Amino acid sequence: MTSDGSALAESNLGYPGWRVLAAAVIGLAFSPGPMIFGTFGLFAPHFVSEHGWSRGAIMLALTFFNVAGVLVSPLTGSLLDRHGVRRLLFPAMIALALGFPALAYLAGSLPLLYAVTFAWGATTVATQSISYSKLITGWFVQHRGLAIGIAAAGLGVGYVVMPLIAGALLSALDWRVALSALALLVMTVPFFCNLALARPAAVTATLASTTAVAGLTLAEARRTREFALMAAAILLASVALTGIVPHISLLALDHGLSTGQAAAVASAYGLSTIAGRVLVGWLADHFPVPRVAIAFFACSALGFVLAVSVGAHAGMGLLVMVALTIGLGFGAESDVIALFISRYFGQRAFAAIYGYLLAAFLVGSSIGPALFGFVRDASGGYGAVMTIATGLMAAACCALALLPVTKREPVPA
């Protein structure tokens, strides 16, 4: 980006990009994944007792959230490229916060619940990794993979911390008040992020003079074979990797573990995703991205095979191993979207391209949890769906293997 001796060198701790990275870590910890999907299960029993709805009907609300994201993410990406991140991020964070009291006080019927979550999903896409990845790839070249991995680790931290916060709020407050308290928690983040994401004028001028925005347009990227292979791999992997998330603790319970042990297995999965995100980012700075992604997806496939092969009463150690190996792949998937785009298509239409690949991920995440649940109910166990997941991960690896191996992006002098 600049010469080694420059104050803007990425290896310099005074480089402003590290401040942006810190904001991204915190922003992703407070993003819809941890804040909504990570806590929704804790509030579901209160909807059951309050309204008498089934758990399946309540969880369908998350599908409406994802479907809205599928429809809106391509447009959001184009708007991010056109208007910049800050103009969309702040309003989207307000929408994320407002969704919690809306869920508590407006969702008095199932149609209203689905309408609230659909609107919530449509208005909060800009609070997800699409925005932060665009920022980070604009600030980092030499350490881009590592920076993306560190930022994505914020998601893992959020998945560990947010359920604990929600649980503490529920133990002290009425469930509706607890949901509203989560809204107040979200609203502490936009101010910090907007301060941290403001580029000093001198820095902006220097970057503009040293970094050319090159790459393909959205239309050009969508016509390439690489785009189709990436979308296919992301869709296939997301069905398996997001499908297991709400079922990992249930798998442990089915094997005779206690509730506390099942929670420990789920925590191992979360910690593994954090490690996967950082490791993939670091490795992508040194090795071709497709090979790195294949290695981590293969680890997940191995985890699914292990889940099939363990006995009906497998011990906690084996189930923790299952969680750790599968979690590595889930952590990798959030990184590789941004890495693929920056390596193969450049920065010119980064967010617009990301929006379409994010839509592929959201389609898979809409299918996965329900697929795992229905197949488990039909077969009486998780063996069949774990076999399906193994095949999906193998197919994703095959798609990635067809990508041309590109050299690491050159660093401008």
C-alpha positions as MATLAB code, in Angstrom:
seq = 'MTSDGSALAESNLGYPGWRVLAAAVIGLAFSPGPMIFGTFGLFAPHFVSEHGWSRGAIMLALTFFNVAGVLVSPLTGSLLDRHGVRRLLFPAMIALALGFPALAYLAGSLPLLYAVTFAWGATTVATQSISYSKLITGWFVQHRGLAIGIAAAGLGVGYVVMPLIAGALLSALDWRVALSALALLVMTVPFFCNLALARPAAVTATLASTTAVAGLTLAEARRTREFALMAAAILLASVALTGIVPHISLLALDHGLSTGQAAAVASAYGLSTIAGRVLVGWLADHFPVPRVAIAFFACSALGFVLAVSVGAHAGMGLLVMVALTIGLGFGAESDVIALFISRYFGQRAFAAIYGYLLAAFLVGSSIGPALFGFVRDASGGYGAVMTIATGLMAAACCALALLPVTKREPVPA';
ca = [
       0.000    0.000    0.000;
       2.951    2.242    0.849;
       6.683    1.832    1.298;
       8.005   -0.057    4.317;
       9.240    3.117    5.952;
       5.931    4.918    5.581;
       3.747    5.736    8.571;
       0.985    3.921    6.727;
       2.825    0.568    6.680;
       0.477   -2.192    7.791;
       3.088   -3.641   10.129;
       3.107   -0.362   12.069;
       0.784   -0.455   15.092;
       0.007    3.200   14.420;
      -1.505    2.323   11.039;
      -5.162    3.523   11.090;
      -6.373    0.272    9.549;
      -5.856   -1.505   12.863;
      -8.369    0.854   14.462;
     -10.832   -0.026   11.728;
     -10.134   -3.710   12.370;
     -10.865   -3.296   16.096;
     -14.176   -1.640   15.237;
     -14.994   -4.510   12.882;
     -14.334   -7.115   15.587;
     -16.728   -5.361   17.972;
     -19.281   -4.673   15.247;
     -19.401   -8.322   14.187;
     -19.719   -9.450   17.810;
     -22.897   -7.333   17.936;
     -24.148   -8.388   14.490;
     -27.362  -10.344   13.750;
     -25.700  -13.758   13.946;
     -24.725  -13.586   17.628;
     -27.403  -11.098   18.678;
     -30.380  -12.856   17.053;
     -29.477  -16.428   16.131;
     -27.261  -16.824   19.194;
     -30.004  -15.776   21.629;
     -33.286  -16.657   19.891;
     -33.438  -20.133   21.382;
     -33.363  -18.673   24.894;
     -36.436  -16.549   24.205;
     -38.364  -19.227   22.268;
     -39.784  -20.941   25.412;
     -41.311  -17.615   26.473;
     -43.132  -17.350   23.135;
     -44.360  -20.910   23.672;
     -45.712  -20.190   27.159;
     -47.118  -16.788   26.174;
     -48.813  -17.712   22.897;
     -48.922  -21.511   22.780;
     -47.005  -21.693   19.487;
     -44.916  -24.732   18.616;
     -41.152  -24.464   18.624;
     -41.084  -25.322   14.932;
     -43.422  -22.441   14.132;
     -41.315  -20.065   16.207;
     -38.030  -21.153   14.638;
     -39.556  -20.620   11.186;
     -39.208  -16.909   11.944;
     -35.454  -17.266   11.461;
     -36.080  -18.618    7.974;
     -38.078  -15.475    7.162;
     -35.139  -13.432    8.462;
     -32.735  -15.261    6.153;
     -35.045  -15.142    3.128;
     -35.220  -11.365    3.465;
     -31.429  -11.284    3.543;
     -31.240  -13.372    0.371;
     -33.491  -10.896   -1.442;
     -31.825   -7.737   -0.173;
     -28.112   -8.582    0.044;
     -27.322   -8.037   -3.689;
     -28.883   -4.559   -3.553;
     -27.130   -3.817   -0.266;
     -23.793   -4.721   -1.813;
     -24.329   -2.356   -4.729;
     -25.333    0.463   -2.367;
     -22.235   -0.120   -0.241;
     -20.010    0.211   -3.309;
     -21.842    3.353   -4.395;
     -22.321    5.221   -1.107;
     -19.757    3.750    1.289;
     -20.088    1.702    4.445;
     -20.773    4.358    7.071;
     -23.900    5.696    5.350;
     -25.537    2.273    5.448;
     -24.041    0.815    8.615;
     -25.429    3.349   11.078;
     -29.099    3.132    9.943;
     -28.846   -0.661    9.764;
     -27.591   -0.810   13.360;
     -30.562    1.289   14.465;
     -32.851   -1.170   12.653;
     -31.092   -4.065   14.396;
     -31.738   -2.447   17.780;
     -35.378   -1.590   17.036;
     -36.091   -5.184   16.057;
     -35.741   -6.429   19.632;
     -38.603   -4.405   21.179;
     -40.629   -5.028   18.018;
     -40.161   -8.752   18.577;
     -41.191   -8.373   22.220;
     -44.221   -6.113   21.890;
     -45.514   -6.301   18.296;
     -45.216  -10.003   17.403;
     -48.514  -11.052   18.998;
     -49.431  -13.549   16.282;
     -47.459  -15.845   14.003;
     -48.074  -13.701   10.892;
     -46.857  -10.651   12.819;
     -43.839  -12.598   14.098;
     -42.912  -13.548   10.550;
     -43.509   -9.998    9.288;
     -41.306   -8.528   12.025;
     -38.444  -10.951   11.389;
     -38.706  -10.529    7.605;
     -38.472   -6.739    7.940;
     -35.661   -7.187   10.453;
     -33.696   -9.326    8.017;
     -34.270   -6.911    5.137;
     -33.004   -3.863    7.031;
     -29.941   -5.292    8.798;
     -27.848   -6.837    6.008;
     -25.410   -3.919    6.211;
     -24.580   -4.838    9.836;
     -23.159   -8.168    8.701;
     -19.756   -9.203    7.386;
     -20.385   -7.696    3.937;
     -19.749   -4.177    5.285;
     -16.788   -4.985    7.492;
     -15.110   -7.112    4.821;
     -15.358   -4.248    2.342;
     -13.740   -1.921    4.866;
     -10.920   -4.289    5.744;
     -10.034   -5.190    2.164;
      -9.796   -1.468    1.447;
      -7.305   -0.923    4.264;
      -5.153   -4.068    4.092;
      -3.186   -5.770    1.328;
      -0.088   -7.330    2.899;
      -2.010   -8.693    5.907;
      -5.462   -8.825    4.350;
      -6.155  -12.475    5.116;
      -5.096  -12.150    8.739;
      -7.149   -8.967    9.156;
     -10.256  -10.632    7.719;
      -9.723  -13.617   10.001;
      -9.332  -11.474   13.112;
     -12.473   -9.509   12.261;
     -14.469  -12.671   11.634;
     -13.348  -13.979   15.016;
     -15.599  -11.276   16.440;
     -18.536  -13.387   15.282;
     -17.265  -16.336   17.279;
     -16.739  -14.189   20.353;
     -20.277  -12.890   19.976;
     -21.696  -16.414   19.737;
     -19.939  -17.264   23.009;
     -20.765  -14.072   24.915;
     -24.240  -13.011   23.720;
     -26.104  -16.114   24.980;
     -24.514  -15.560   28.389;
     -25.637  -11.919   28.424;
     -29.152  -12.842   27.284;
     -29.346  -15.570   29.910;
     -28.302  -13.157   32.645;
     -30.903  -10.629   31.501;
     -33.627  -13.284   31.447;
     -32.767  -14.386   34.962;
     -33.122  -10.820   36.252;
     -35.838   -9.278   34.063;
     -39.139  -10.030   32.365;
     -38.446  -11.561   28.955;
     -39.864   -8.560   27.072;
     -37.723   -6.171   29.088;
     -34.721   -8.428   28.490;
     -35.252   -8.177   24.725;
     -35.445   -4.400   24.994;
     -32.225   -4.411   27.015;
     -30.505   -6.156   24.103;
     -31.600   -3.216   21.947;
     -29.849   -0.805   24.310;
     -26.753   -2.991   24.133;
     -26.718   -2.797   20.335;
     -27.048    0.979   20.434;
     -23.743    1.323   22.278;
     -21.931    0.043   19.180;
     -22.864    2.436   16.303;
     -21.295    5.469   17.963;
     -18.008    3.659   18.581;
     -17.890    2.193   15.087;
     -18.654    5.483   13.370;
     -15.851    7.179   15.270;
     -13.394    4.402   14.474;
     -14.403    4.144   10.832;
     -13.863    7.821   10.079;
     -10.822    8.151    7.849;
      -8.555   11.101    8.577;
      -8.341   13.333    5.524;
      -4.574   12.892    5.238;
      -4.894    9.122    5.325;
      -7.633    9.141    2.699;
      -5.566   11.306    0.384;
      -2.513    9.074    0.761;
      -4.504    5.917    0.100;
      -6.106    7.467   -2.935;
      -2.709    8.358   -4.364;
      -1.132    4.950   -3.710;
      -3.949    2.465   -4.265;
      -5.806    1.989   -7.519;
      -9.274    0.491   -7.341;
      -9.037   -2.268   -9.914;
     -11.025   -5.350  -10.720;
     -14.130   -6.618  -12.473;
     -17.588   -5.109  -12.470;
     -20.444   -7.125  -10.987;
     -21.704   -8.095  -14.439;
     -18.242   -9.220  -15.530;
     -17.704  -11.248  -12.354;
     -21.070  -13.014  -12.609;
     -20.223  -14.221  -16.111;
     -17.065  -15.998  -14.971;
     -16.703  -19.693  -14.237;
     -14.988  -18.808  -10.965;
     -18.068  -16.993   -9.663;
     -20.310  -19.986  -10.359;
     -17.884  -22.361   -8.639;
     -17.603  -20.101   -5.588;
     -21.372  -19.720   -5.287;
     -21.862  -23.481   -5.574;
     -19.211  -24.253   -2.954;
     -20.560  -21.658   -0.522;
     -24.154  -22.856   -0.941;
     -23.291  -26.530   -0.470;
     -21.047  -25.935    2.524;
     -23.465  -23.564    4.242;
     -26.262  -26.161    4.198;
     -24.051  -28.546    6.165;
     -22.132  -26.109    8.353;
     -25.069  -23.936    9.435;
     -27.380  -26.935    9.642;
     -25.361  -28.486   12.448;
     -25.225  -25.297   14.565;
     -28.580  -25.570   16.411;
     -28.271  -29.369   16.513;
     -24.780  -29.822   17.964;
     -26.024  -29.763   21.561;
     -29.009  -31.961   20.655;
     -26.597  -34.485   19.118;
     -24.735  -34.587   22.427;
     -27.974  -35.069   24.370;
     -28.981  -37.913   22.043;
     -25.711  -39.620   22.963;
     -26.596  -39.536   26.647;
     -24.626  -36.494   27.767;
     -25.962  -34.184   30.451;
     -27.193  -30.688   29.660;
     -23.966  -29.221   31.030;
     -21.838  -31.560   28.941;
     -23.913  -30.769   25.847;
     -23.329  -27.063   26.455;
     -19.594  -27.753   26.702;
     -19.673  -29.532   23.329;
     -21.486  -26.541   21.815;
     -18.881  -24.209   23.337;
     -16.114  -26.309   21.786;
     -17.797  -25.788   18.421;
     -17.872  -22.025   18.987;
     -14.229  -21.867   20.046;
     -13.237  -23.936   17.027;
     -14.938  -21.472   14.682;
     -12.894  -18.650   16.215;
      -9.671  -20.583   15.653;
     -10.742  -21.470   12.110;
     -11.380  -17.853   11.196;
      -8.002  -16.592   12.363;
      -6.041  -19.562   10.986;
      -7.651  -19.379    7.552;
      -6.952  -15.667    7.339;
      -3.290  -16.089    8.259;
      -2.778  -19.050    5.923;
      -4.446  -17.187    3.040;
      -1.681  -14.586    3.244;
       0.847  -17.337    2.489;
      -0.935  -19.995    0.382;
      -3.548  -20.063   -2.412;
      -7.025  -19.448   -1.003;
      -8.715  -22.470   -2.676;
      -6.203  -24.884   -1.150;
      -6.646  -23.362    2.306;
     -10.438  -23.541    2.015;
     -10.336  -27.156    0.808;
      -8.175  -28.163    3.771;
     -10.610  -26.696    6.294;
     -13.728  -27.968    4.518;
     -12.109  -31.418    4.455;
     -11.677  -31.164    8.239;
     -15.410  -30.568    8.542;
     -16.161  -33.512    6.265;
     -13.979  -35.652    8.515;
     -15.956  -34.408   11.503;
     -19.243  -35.430    9.904;
     -17.780  -38.869    9.103;
     -16.694  -39.175   12.725;
     -20.209  -38.247   13.850;
     -21.609  -41.077   11.719;
     -19.085  -43.642   12.926;
     -19.328  -43.044   16.690;
     -21.540  -45.390   18.647;
     -24.927  -44.573   20.095;
     -23.355  -43.742   23.451;
     -20.127  -42.032   22.414;
     -18.257  -40.290   25.189;
     -17.828  -36.575   25.559;
     -14.261  -36.672   24.225;
     -15.325  -38.011   20.828;
     -18.196  -35.543   20.555;
     -15.882  -32.658   21.401;
     -13.604  -33.888   18.594;
     -16.608  -33.884   16.241;
     -17.443  -30.321   17.271;
     -13.858  -29.116   16.890;
     -13.325  -30.549   13.408;
     -16.671  -29.372   12.019;
     -16.268  -25.948   13.618;
     -13.004  -25.308   11.774;
     -14.832  -25.412    8.448;
     -17.636  -23.160    9.643;
     -15.066  -20.625   10.781;
     -13.337  -20.823    7.418;
     -16.454  -20.200    5.337;
     -17.001  -16.690    6.703;
     -13.454  -15.738    5.664;
     -13.235  -17.265    2.230;
     -16.023  -15.204    0.661;
     -14.083  -11.972    1.148;
     -10.766  -13.611    0.288;
     -12.081  -15.127   -2.942;
     -13.541  -11.824   -4.120;
     -10.416   -9.792   -3.396;
      -8.121  -12.387   -5.012;
     -10.171  -13.167   -8.132;
     -12.323  -10.077   -8.792;
     -10.563   -7.151   -7.088;
     -12.015   -4.178   -5.219;
     -13.968   -2.427   -7.956;
     -17.340   -4.039   -7.129;
     -16.350   -5.873   -3.954;
     -19.539   -5.367   -1.948;
     -21.857   -5.951   -4.908;
     -20.199   -9.306   -5.651;
     -20.146  -10.117   -1.940;
     -23.893   -9.483   -1.816;
     -24.572  -12.249   -4.339;
     -22.247  -14.744   -2.655;
     -23.767  -13.828    0.717;
     -27.163  -14.621   -0.788;
     -25.868  -18.096   -1.672;
     -24.718  -18.542    1.925;
     -28.082  -17.383    3.285;
     -29.978  -19.784    1.022;
     -27.929  -22.619    2.460;
     -28.383  -21.408    6.031;
     -32.138  -21.257    5.461;
     -32.171  -24.900    4.347;
     -29.615  -26.448    6.705;
     -31.209  -26.363   10.179;
     -34.591  -27.523    8.888;
     -32.975  -30.287    6.801;
     -31.119  -31.599    9.845;
     -34.288  -31.521   11.923;
     -36.576  -33.192    9.391;
     -34.099  -35.955    8.503;
     -33.399  -36.600   12.171;
     -37.121  -36.871   12.924;
     -37.705  -39.176    9.950;
     -34.752  -41.480   10.638;
     -34.708  -41.397   14.425;
     -31.090  -40.249   14.640;
     -28.452  -37.973   13.149;
     -26.541  -40.629   11.208;
     -28.394  -40.134    7.919;
     -28.148  -36.360    7.875;
     -24.472  -36.492    8.869;
     -23.900  -38.693    5.823;
     -25.694  -36.124    3.674;
     -23.552  -33.370    5.201;
     -20.393  -35.330    4.398;
     -21.453  -35.504    0.762;
     -22.221  -31.780    0.682;
     -18.785  -30.906    2.058;
     -17.101  -33.257   -0.415;
     -19.006  -31.618   -3.278;
     -17.974  -28.168   -2.023;
     -14.327  -29.288   -1.988;
     -14.658  -30.531   -5.574;
     -16.043  -27.165   -6.685;
     -13.158  -25.348   -5.006;
     -10.633  -27.726   -6.574;
     -11.779  -26.529  -10.015;
     -10.820  -22.937   -9.224;
      -7.548  -21.796  -10.790;
      -4.786  -21.320   -8.249;
      -3.887  -17.635   -8.296;
      -0.813  -15.977   -6.920;
      -1.128  -13.829   -3.846;
      -2.345  -10.351   -4.744;
       0.622   -8.094   -5.531;
       1.404   -5.337   -3.068;
       1.723   -1.908   -4.681;
       5.047   -0.174   -4.183;
];
